[in-house]
Coordinates of C-alpha atoms and ligand atoms in Angstrom, one line a residue:
M1 CA 82.5 97.3 114.5
T2 CA 86.2 96.5 114.9
K3 CA 88.3 99.5 115.7
I4 CA 91.8 98.8 114.5
E5 CA 94.6 100.1 116.7
N6 CA 98.3 101.1 116.3
Y7 CA 101.0 98.8 117.7
I8 CA 103.6 100.9 119.4
G9 CA 106.1 100.0 122.1
G10 CA 104.6 96.5 122.4
E11 CA 101.0 97.7 123.0
L12 CA 97.9 98.3 121.0
V13 CA 97.1 102.0 121.3
A14 CA 94.7 104.5 119.9
P15 CA 96.0 107.3 117.6
V16 CA 97.1 110.4 119.6
L17 CA 94.4 112.6 118.2
G18 CA 91.7 109.8 118.4
R19 CA 90.7 110.2 114.8
Y20 CA 89.7 107.2 112.7
L21 CA 89.0 106.5 109.0
D22 CA 86.4 104.1 107.6
N23 CA 87.6 100.8 106.2
F24 CA 85.5 99.4 103.4
E25 CA 84.8 95.8 102.3
P26 CA 85.1 95.9 98.5
A27 CA 82.8 93.0 97.9
T28 CA 79.9 94.8 99.6
G29 CA 80.9 98.5 99.3
E30 CA 80.2 98.9 103.0
V31 CA 82.2 100.1 105.9
Y32 CA 83.1 97.2 108.1
S33 CA 85.8 98.5 110.4
Q34 CA 87.7 101.7 111.3
L35 CA 91.4 102.4 111.3
P36 CA 93.5 105.0 113.0
D37 CA 94.0 108.2 111.0
S38 CA 97.4 108.6 112.6
D39 CA 99.8 111.4 111.9
E40 CA 103.4 112.6 112.7
R41 CA 102.7 112.5 116.4
D42 CA 102.0 108.7 116.3
V43 CA 105.1 108.2 114.1
E44 CA 107.2 110.1 116.6
R45 CA 106.0 107.8 119.4
A46 CA 106.8 104.8 117.2
V47 CA 110.3 106.0 116.3
E48 CA 111.0 106.7 120.0
A49 CA 109.8 103.1 120.9
A50 CA 112.0 101.7 118.1
K51 CA 115.0 103.7 119.2
A52 CA 114.6 102.5 122.8
A53 CA 114.3 98.9 121.6
F54 CA 117.3 99.0 119.3
P55 CA 120.3 98.5 121.6
A56 CA 118.9 95.3 123.2
W57 CA 117.5 93.9 120.0
S58 CA 120.6 94.5 117.9
M59 CA 122.6 92.6 120.5
T60 CA 120.1 89.8 120.8
P61 CA 121.8 86.6 119.6
A62 CA 120.6 85.3 116.2
E63 CA 119.4 82.1 117.8
E64 CA 117.0 84.1 120.1
R65 CA 115.7 86.2 117.2
F66 CA 115.2 83.0 115.3
A67 CA 113.2 81.5 118.1
I68 CA 110.9 84.5 118.4
L69 CA 110.3 84.7 114.7
M70 CA 109.6 81.0 114.4
R71 CA 107.0 81.4 117.2
L72 CA 105.4 84.0 115.0
V73 CA 105.5 81.6 112.0
A74 CA 103.6 79.0 114.1
L75 CA 101.0 81.5 115.2
I76 CA 100.4 82.7 111.6
E77 CA 100.0 79.1 110.5
R78 CA 97.6 78.5 113.5
D79 CA 95.5 81.4 112.4
L80 CA 95.6 80.7 108.7
D81 CA 91.9 80.6 108.2
A82 CA 91.1 83.8 110.2
L83 CA 93.9 85.7 108.5
A84 CA 92.8 84.6 105.1
L85 CA 89.3 85.7 105.7
A86 CA 90.5 89.1 107.0
E87 CA 92.7 89.5 104.0
S88 CA 89.9 88.6 101.6
T89 CA 87.4 90.9 103.4
D90 CA 89.8 93.8 103.4
N91 CA 91.0 93.4 99.8
G92 CA 88.2 91.8 97.9
K93 CA 90.4 88.8 96.8
P94 CA 89.0 85.3 96.8
V95 CA 89.5 83.8 100.2
S96 CA 90.9 80.7 98.5
L97 CA 93.8 82.8 97.1
A98 CA 94.5 84.5 100.4
R99 CA 94.5 81.0 102.0
S100 CA 96.8 79.5 99.4
L101 CA 99.1 82.4 98.6
D102 CA 99.1 85.5 100.8
I103 CA 99.0 84.0 104.3
P104 CA 101.3 81.0 103.7
R105 CA 103.8 83.4 102.1
A106 CA 103.7 85.7 105.1
A107 CA 104.7 82.7 107.2
S108 CA 107.4 81.8 104.7
N109 CA 108.8 85.3 104.8
F110 CA 109.4 85.1 108.6
R111 CA 110.6 81.5 108.3
F112 CA 113.1 82.3 105.6
Y113 CA 114.6 85.3 107.4
A114 CA 114.6 83.7 110.8
T115 CA 116.7 80.9 109.4
A116 CA 118.8 83.2 107.1
A117 CA 119.9 85.3 110.1
M118 CA 121.3 82.1 111.6
H119 CA 123.5 81.5 108.5
T120 CA 125.0 84.9 107.7
G121 CA 128.7 85.3 107.8
N122 CA 131.1 88.1 107.3
E123 CA 134.0 87.9 104.8
S124 CA 137.6 88.5 105.5
H125 CA 140.3 89.5 103.0
D126 CA 143.9 88.7 103.5
T127 CA 146.2 91.3 102.1
T128 CA 149.1 88.9 101.9
G129 CA 151.7 89.5 104.5
V130 CA 150.5 93.0 105.2
A131 CA 147.0 93.1 106.7
I132 CA 143.8 91.2 107.4
N133 CA 140.5 92.9 106.5
Y134 CA 137.2 91.9 107.7
T135 CA 133.7 93.2 106.9
L136 CA 131.5 93.8 109.9
R137 CA 127.8 94.0 109.1
Q138 CA 125.9 95.9 111.8
P139 CA 122.1 96.6 111.9
L140 CA 121.3 100.1 110.7
G141 CA 119.0 101.1 113.6
V142 CA 115.4 102.2 113.1
V143 CA 114.1 101.6 109.6
G144 CA 110.8 102.3 107.8
C145 CA 108.7 99.8 105.9
I146 CA 105.8 101.0 103.8
S147 CA 103.6 98.6 101.8
P148 CA 100.7 98.6 99.4
W149 CA 97.2 97.0 99.4
N150 CA 97.4 94.3 96.7
L151 CA 99.1 91.5 98.7
P152 CA 98.7 93.1 102.1
L153 CA 100.3 90.7 104.6
Y154 CA 102.6 89.0 102.0
L155 CA 104.3 92.3 101.1
F156 CA 104.2 93.8 104.6
T157 CA 106.1 90.8 106.0
W158 CA 108.5 90.6 103.1
K159 CA 110.0 93.9 104.3
I160 CA 109.6 93.5 108.1
A161 CA 111.0 90.0 108.4
P162 CA 114.5 90.8 107.0
A163 CA 114.6 94.1 108.9
I164 CA 113.9 92.4 112.3
A165 CA 116.0 89.4 111.5
A166 CA 119.0 91.7 110.7
G167 CA 118.7 93.3 114.1
C168 CA 116.9 96.5 113.2
T169 CA 113.9 97.9 114.8
V170 CA 111.0 98.9 112.6
V171 CA 108.3 101.6 112.1
A172 CA 106.0 100.1 109.5
K173 CA 102.9 101.2 107.7
P174 CA 100.5 99.0 105.8
S175 CA 98.2 100.5 103.2
E176 CA 95.3 102.4 104.6
V177 CA 93.1 100.5 102.1
T178 CA 93.9 97.1 103.7
P179 CA 94.9 97.6 107.3
M180 CA 93.3 94.5 108.9
T181 CA 95.9 91.8 108.6
A182 CA 98.8 94.0 109.8
Y183 CA 96.6 94.7 112.9
L184 CA 96.1 91.0 113.5
L185 CA 99.8 90.5 113.0
S186 CA 100.4 93.1 115.9
K187 CA 98.4 90.8 118.2
L188 CA 100.4 87.8 117.1
C189 CA 103.7 89.7 117.7
I190 CA 102.5 90.3 121.3
E191 CA 101.6 86.6 121.7
A192 CA 104.9 85.5 120.2
G193 CA 106.8 87.6 122.8
L194 CA 108.5 90.0 120.3
P195 CA 110.1 92.5 122.6
A196 CA 108.3 95.8 122.9
G197 CA 109.4 98.4 120.3
V198 CA 111.1 96.0 117.9
L199 CA 108.1 96.3 115.5
N200 CA 105.8 99.3 115.6
I201 CA 102.9 99.5 113.2
V202 CA 101.4 103.0 112.6
Q203 CA 98.1 102.8 110.6
G204 CA 96.9 105.7 108.4
T205 CA 97.4 107.5 105.1
G206 CA 100.5 108.0 103.0
P207 CA 100.5 111.8 103.2
K208 CA 100.2 111.8 107.0
V209 CA 101.9 108.6 108.2
G210 CA 104.0 107.5 105.3
S211 CA 105.6 110.8 104.6
A212 CA 106.3 111.3 108.4
I213 CA 108.2 108.0 108.4
V214 CA 110.2 108.9 105.3
S215 CA 111.2 112.4 106.5
H216 CA 112.0 111.4 110.1
K217 CA 115.7 112.1 110.8
D218 CA 116.1 109.0 112.9
V219 CA 114.8 106.5 110.3
K220 CA 117.9 105.3 108.6
A221 CA 116.4 103.3 105.6
I222 CA 113.1 103.1 103.7
S223 CA 111.9 99.9 102.2
F224 CA 108.9 100.8 100.0
T225 CA 106.6 98.9 97.7
G226 CA 103.9 100.8 95.8
G227 CA 103.3 103.0 92.8
T228 CA 106.0 104.7 90.8
K229 CA 104.7 108.2 91.5
T230 CA 104.8 107.6 95.3
G231 CA 108.3 106.1 94.9
E232 CA 109.4 109.3 93.1
E233 CA 108.1 111.4 96.0
I234 CA 109.8 109.2 98.6
A235 CA 113.1 109.3 96.7
R236 CA 112.9 113.1 96.5
V237 CA 112.5 113.4 100.3
A238 CA 114.9 110.6 101.4
A239 CA 117.8 111.0 98.9
P240 CA 119.0 114.4 100.3
M241 CA 118.9 112.8 103.8
F242 CA 121.2 110.0 102.5
K243 CA 118.9 107.3 103.6
K244 CA 119.2 103.8 102.2
L245 CA 116.4 103.2 99.8
S246 CA 114.7 100.1 98.3
L247 CA 111.9 101.0 96.0
E248 CA 109.6 98.3 94.5
L249 CA 107.3 100.1 92.0
G250 CA 104.8 99.7 89.2
G251 CA 104.9 97.4 86.2
K252 CA 103.4 96.8 82.7
N253 CA 104.7 93.3 82.1
P254 CA 104.9 91.6 78.7
N255 CA 103.8 88.0 78.2
I256 CA 105.5 86.8 75.0
I257 CA 104.1 83.6 73.5
F258 CA 106.0 81.9 70.7
A259 CA 104.2 79.5 68.3
D260 CA 106.3 76.5 69.5
C261 CA 105.2 76.8 73.2
N262 CA 103.6 74.0 75.2
Y263 CA 100.2 75.3 74.3
E264 CA 97.9 73.9 77.1
E265 CA 100.3 74.8 79.8
M266 CA 100.8 78.3 78.4
L267 CA 97.0 78.8 78.1
V268 CA 96.2 77.7 81.7
T269 CA 99.1 79.8 83.1
T270 CA 98.3 82.8 80.9
V271 CA 94.7 82.9 82.3
R272 CA 96.3 82.9 85.8
S273 CA 99.0 85.4 85.0
S274 CA 96.5 87.8 83.6
F275 CA 93.7 87.7 86.1
S276 CA 94.9 86.3 89.5
N277 CA 93.9 88.6 92.3
Q278 CA 91.8 90.5 89.7
G279 CA 95.0 91.4 87.9
E280 CA 96.1 93.4 91.0
I281 CA 99.5 91.7 91.2
C282 CA 102.4 93.9 90.2
L283 CA 103.8 90.8 88.3
C284 CA 100.7 90.1 86.2
G285 CA 101.3 90.0 82.5
S286 CA 99.1 92.8 81.1
R287 CA 100.4 92.9 77.5
I288 CA 100.2 89.6 75.7
F289 CA 102.1 89.3 72.5
V290 CA 101.5 86.1 70.4
E291 CA 103.5 84.9 67.4
R292 CA 101.2 85.3 64.3
P293 CA 100.8 81.6 63.4
L294 CA 99.3 81.0 66.8
Y295 CA 97.4 84.2 67.2
D296 CA 93.9 83.2 66.0
R297 CA 93.9 79.9 67.9
F298 CA 95.1 81.6 71.1
K299 CA 92.6 84.4 70.8
E300 CA 89.7 82.0 70.4
D301 CA 90.7 79.7 73.3
F302 CA 91.8 82.5 75.6
V303 CA 88.4 84.3 75.2
V304 CA 86.6 81.0 76.0
R305 CA 88.6 80.3 79.1
V306 CA 88.5 83.8 80.4
S307 CA 84.8 84.1 79.9
A308 CA 84.3 81.0 82.0
L309 CA 86.0 82.5 85.0
R310 CA 83.6 82.8 87.9
I311 CA 83.2 86.3 89.3
G312 CA 81.7 86.1 92.7
D313 CA 81.6 86.6 96.4
P314 CA 85.3 86.4 97.6
R315 CA 84.1 84.2 100.4
D316 CA 82.7 81.6 98.0
A317 CA 85.2 78.8 97.5
S318 CA 84.4 78.5 93.8
T319 CA 85.1 82.2 93.0
N320 CA 87.9 82.9 90.6
V321 CA 87.6 86.7 90.4
G322 CA 86.8 88.8 93.4
A323 CA 86.2 92.5 94.0
I324 CA 88.4 95.4 93.0
V325 CA 90.0 96.8 96.1
S326 CA 88.3 100.2 96.3
E327 CA 85.8 102.5 94.6
P328 CA 88.5 104.9 93.3
H329 CA 90.5 102.0 91.9
F330 CA 87.4 100.6 90.3
E331 CA 86.8 103.9 88.6
K332 CA 90.4 104.1 87.4
I333 CA 90.2 100.7 85.8
M334 CA 86.8 101.4 84.2
S335 CA 88.3 104.7 82.8
Y336 CA 91.1 102.7 81.1
I337 CA 88.5 100.5 79.4
V338 CA 86.9 103.7 78.0
L339 CA 90.3 104.9 76.9
A340 CA 91.1 101.6 75.2
R341 CA 87.9 101.9 73.1
Q342 CA 88.8 105.5 72.2
E343 CA 92.2 104.4 71.1
G344 CA 90.6 101.9 68.7
G345 CA 90.6 98.7 70.8
Q346 CA 88.0 96.0 70.4
I347 CA 86.7 94.3 73.5
L348 CA 86.8 90.5 73.0
A349 CA 85.7 89.6 76.5
G350 CA 84.4 91.6 79.6
G351 CA 84.7 95.3 79.4
K352 CA 81.9 96.0 81.9
Q353 CA 81.2 96.2 85.6
A354 CA 80.0 92.8 86.9
L355 CA 76.7 93.1 88.7
L356 CA 76.3 90.6 91.5
E357 CA 73.4 89.9 93.9
D358 CA 72.6 89.6 97.6
R359 CA 75.6 90.4 99.8
C360 CA 77.7 91.7 96.9
A361 CA 75.0 93.8 95.1
N362 CA 76.9 97.0 95.8
G363 CA 80.4 95.6 95.5
W364 CA 83.1 96.8 93.0
F365 CA 83.4 94.0 90.5
I366 CA 84.8 94.1 86.9
E367 CA 84.6 91.4 84.3
P368 CA 88.0 90.0 83.2
T369 CA 88.6 92.0 80.1
I370 CA 90.6 91.2 76.9
I371 CA 91.3 93.9 74.3
E372 CA 92.8 93.6 70.8
G373 CA 93.6 96.0 68.0
L374 CA 95.7 98.5 69.9
L375 CA 99.2 99.7 69.0
H376 CA 102.0 98.9 71.4
D377 CA 102.7 102.6 72.1
C378 CA 99.1 103.8 72.9
R379 CA 98.4 104.8 76.5
T380 CA 96.5 101.7 77.3
N381 CA 99.6 99.7 76.4
Q382 CA 102.0 102.0 78.2
E383 CA 100.4 102.9 81.5
E384 CA 99.9 100.6 84.5
I385 CA 96.2 99.8 84.9
F386 CA 96.6 97.2 87.7
G387 CA 93.3 95.5 87.2
P388 CA 91.6 92.6 85.2
V389 CA 92.4 94.1 81.8
V390 CA 94.9 92.7 79.3
T391 CA 95.6 93.5 75.7
I392 CA 96.6 91.0 73.0
M393 CA 98.5 91.6 69.8
P394 CA 100.3 89.5 67.1
F395 CA 104.0 89.7 66.2
D396 CA 106.2 88.3 63.5
T397 CA 109.8 88.4 64.6
E398 CA 111.8 88.3 67.8
E399 CA 113.2 91.8 67.2
E400 CA 109.8 93.2 66.8
V401 CA 108.4 91.7 70.0
L402 CA 111.4 92.7 72.0
S403 CA 110.9 96.3 70.8
Y404 CA 107.3 96.2 71.8
A405 CA 108.0 94.5 75.2
N406 CA 110.8 97.0 76.0
S407 CA 108.9 100.1 74.9
V408 CA 107.4 101.0 78.3
R409 CA 109.0 103.0 81.1
Y410 CA 108.6 100.0 83.4
G411 CA 110.8 96.9 83.8
L412 CA 109.4 94.7 86.6
S413 CA 108.8 91.2 85.1
A414 CA 108.3 89.4 81.8
T415 CA 107.1 85.9 80.8
V416 CA 108.3 84.0 77.7
W417 CA 106.7 80.8 76.3
T418 CA 108.8 78.8 74.0
E419 CA 110.2 75.2 73.7
N420 CA 113.3 76.6 71.9
L421 CA 116.1 76.7 74.5
S422 CA 118.4 79.0 72.6
R423 CA 115.6 81.5 72.0
A424 CA 114.5 81.3 75.6
H425 CA 118.0 82.4 76.7
R426 CA 118.4 85.0 74.0
V427 CA 115.1 86.7 74.6
S428 CA 115.4 86.6 78.4
S429 CA 118.8 88.3 78.2
Q430 CA 117.3 91.1 76.0
L431 CA 114.2 91.8 78.0
E432 CA 114.4 94.8 80.2
A433 CA 112.9 93.3 83.4
G434 CA 114.1 92.4 86.9
I435 CA 112.7 88.9 86.6
V436 CA 111.9 86.8 83.5
W437 CA 109.8 83.6 83.8
V438 CA 110.3 81.1 81.1
N439 CA 107.4 78.6 80.7
C440 CA 106.0 79.5 84.1
W441 CA 104.8 82.5 86.1
L442 CA 105.1 83.6 89.7
L443 CA 107.4 80.8 90.6
R444 CA 109.5 82.3 93.4
D445 CA 112.6 81.0 95.3
L446 CA 113.0 83.3 98.2
R447 CA 116.8 83.0 97.9
T448 CA 116.8 84.9 94.6
P449 CA 117.0 88.7 94.3
F450 CA 113.8 90.4 93.4
G451 CA 113.1 93.9 92.1
G452 CA 112.5 96.0 89.0
V453 CA 114.6 97.9 86.5
K454 CA 113.8 101.2 84.8
D455 CA 110.9 103.0 86.5
S456 CA 109.9 99.8 88.3
G457 CA 112.4 100.5 91.1
V458 CA 115.8 100.4 92.6
G459 CA 117.3 98.0 95.0
R460 CA 116.6 94.3 95.5
E461 CA 114.6 92.4 98.0
G462 CA 114.9 88.7 98.7
G463 CA 117.7 86.4 99.7
F464 CA 120.6 87.6 101.7
E465 CA 120.5 90.9 99.8
A466 CA 117.5 92.0 101.9
L467 CA 119.4 91.2 105.1
R468 CA 122.3 93.2 103.9
F469 CA 120.1 96.1 103.0
F470 CA 119.3 96.5 106.6
T471 CA 122.9 96.6 107.7
E472 CA 125.8 99.0 107.5
E473 CA 129.1 97.5 106.2
K474 CA 132.2 98.4 108.0
N475 CA 135.7 97.3 107.0
V476 CA 138.2 96.6 109.7
C477 CA 141.8 96.6 108.5
I478 CA 144.4 95.1 110.9
K479 CA 148.1 95.5 110.0
I480 CA 150.0 92.4 110.8
Ligands
NAD501 P1 100.7 103.6 96.6 O1 102.0 104.1 96.1 O2 99.5 104.5 96.4 O3 100.8 103.3 98.1 C1 101.7 102.4 98.7 C2 102.0 102.8 100.1 O4 102.6 104.0 100.2 C3 100.7 102.9 100.9 O5 100.9 102.4 102.2 C4 100.5 104.4 101.0 O6 99.7 104.8 102.1 C5 101.9 104.9 101.1 N1 102.1 106.3 100.6 C6 101.3 107.0 99.8 N2 101.9 108.3 99.6 C7 103.0 108.3 100.4 C8 104.0 109.3 100.6 N3 103.9 110.5 100.1 N4 105.0 109.0 101.4 C9 105.1 107.7 102.0 N5 104.2 106.8 101.8 C10 103.2 107.0 101.0 O7 100.4 102.2 95.9 P2 99.2 101.3 96.0 O8 98.1 101.9 95.2 O9 98.9 101.0 97.5 O10 99.7 100.0 95.3 C11 99.7 99.7 94.0 C12 101.0 99.9 93.4 O11 102.0 99.2 94.0 C13 101.0 99.5 91.9 O12 101.7 100.5 91.2 C14 101.8 98.3 91.9 O13 102.5 97.9 90.7 C15 102.8 98.5 93.0 N6 103.4 97.3 93.5 C16 104.7 97.0 93.2 C17 105.2 95.8 93.7 C18 106.6 95.4 93.4 O14 107.1 94.5 94.0 N7 107.3 96.1 92.5 C19 104.4 94.9 94.4 C20 103.1 95.2 94.6 C21 102.6 96.4 94.2

């Protein structure tokens, strides 16, 4: 059985206390590897290694950083199949999705920031006849990156890549639920010749490892993606220490469908935006609002398409819906289906555990579930479920649907389907969301800022903003 190790000071090492946790394969419900149950001692070693590496790394020319990161890109692409299989085994997602989305995006994250670091510049401001000011952007030092389990390598690298490219050194923690691809990345970093201590990966739980990173006095910034409750706790600890914070948190995203939409495209994409990755993408649309004239037609077709999705072994190329990431998360999603019934919802499709055979007989699978008949303000429509469960409801006017869409505490993303250009702009500007997709979903240009509003987070990732996040800005004013 594979024993995952920490990556500290350029080496793969066991946790100081030698304790390990079981790592489960969601599709089988069985332990298939072990990960370090690290604690503050391991974090301390990682911070020391990162501090030691910082002076040299922060002075390494951008071209050299670029060359090392591009070697890493090539290695990720070389190992695409192995990484996709590991991601699927760890997370339960179809291997086809890991192969087409997660792993290529991890390579793109490094490629994007390797090249971005080559093209950053600092502004200067001429105070006419009096002074010249210029802005120096200097890497912060040691920074902490903490990521969740839903898109493991994708989100882990989305934080690490800009931090390293900006010249910081990093102490990072993947989710304890999906540790494997970060471990494989450690090995690739060694092979790519990343200098020792530039990236340190400490595996283990949030309360032991995550909180030790957040509260460490020498960690200057925290880039976190995960649940809103965890984000609150991190902000409570880090804010009084005046750390820079980027928090990417939960969502409860509306998908608004107007009667004049391109129907077939909307239908195909709505099946995807509802159930990709078993609905375990923070950007999935979990509340579907349909303009009344289209409601019955949509309902009928949506149920047919969703019922045809193939739930199966994530390793099988024909599987559309894989396993739920863990037993506790499986129980949480099932409890929301019970709640939806109690709140008066009718189950139009799914609603049950999916029972598979052979290798997957004990796995955690849930049928893609569609619920109607709920009010917009009930708990099922207000709380993040983060699974293959969506609600559908009709609406009559723009004002009405905007009030439903904006009625939640979250504001991560939204989708709008209409062929009416003016309405598309009008509704997009009034939606409380960090990103609005019009007639599409999950289309990402890495140059654009990404992040939520309201309780979905603070700060922005992506583009040059992320590079700037990992730097301190200093103004130098020269009198002339
Ligand atoms: P989580 O908050 O439970 O865990 C996220 C990470 O934080 C894990 O690595 C965990 O070990 C760590 N952690 C837990 N407690 C901690 C603490 N006290 N201090 C420091 N670190 C701690 O989230 P999860 O269940 O892994 O992921 C699902 C959540 O992530 C959902 O709410 C989802 O919406 C959100 N998410 C948001 C985005 C986004 O971009 N906004 C993207 C993906 C997932």
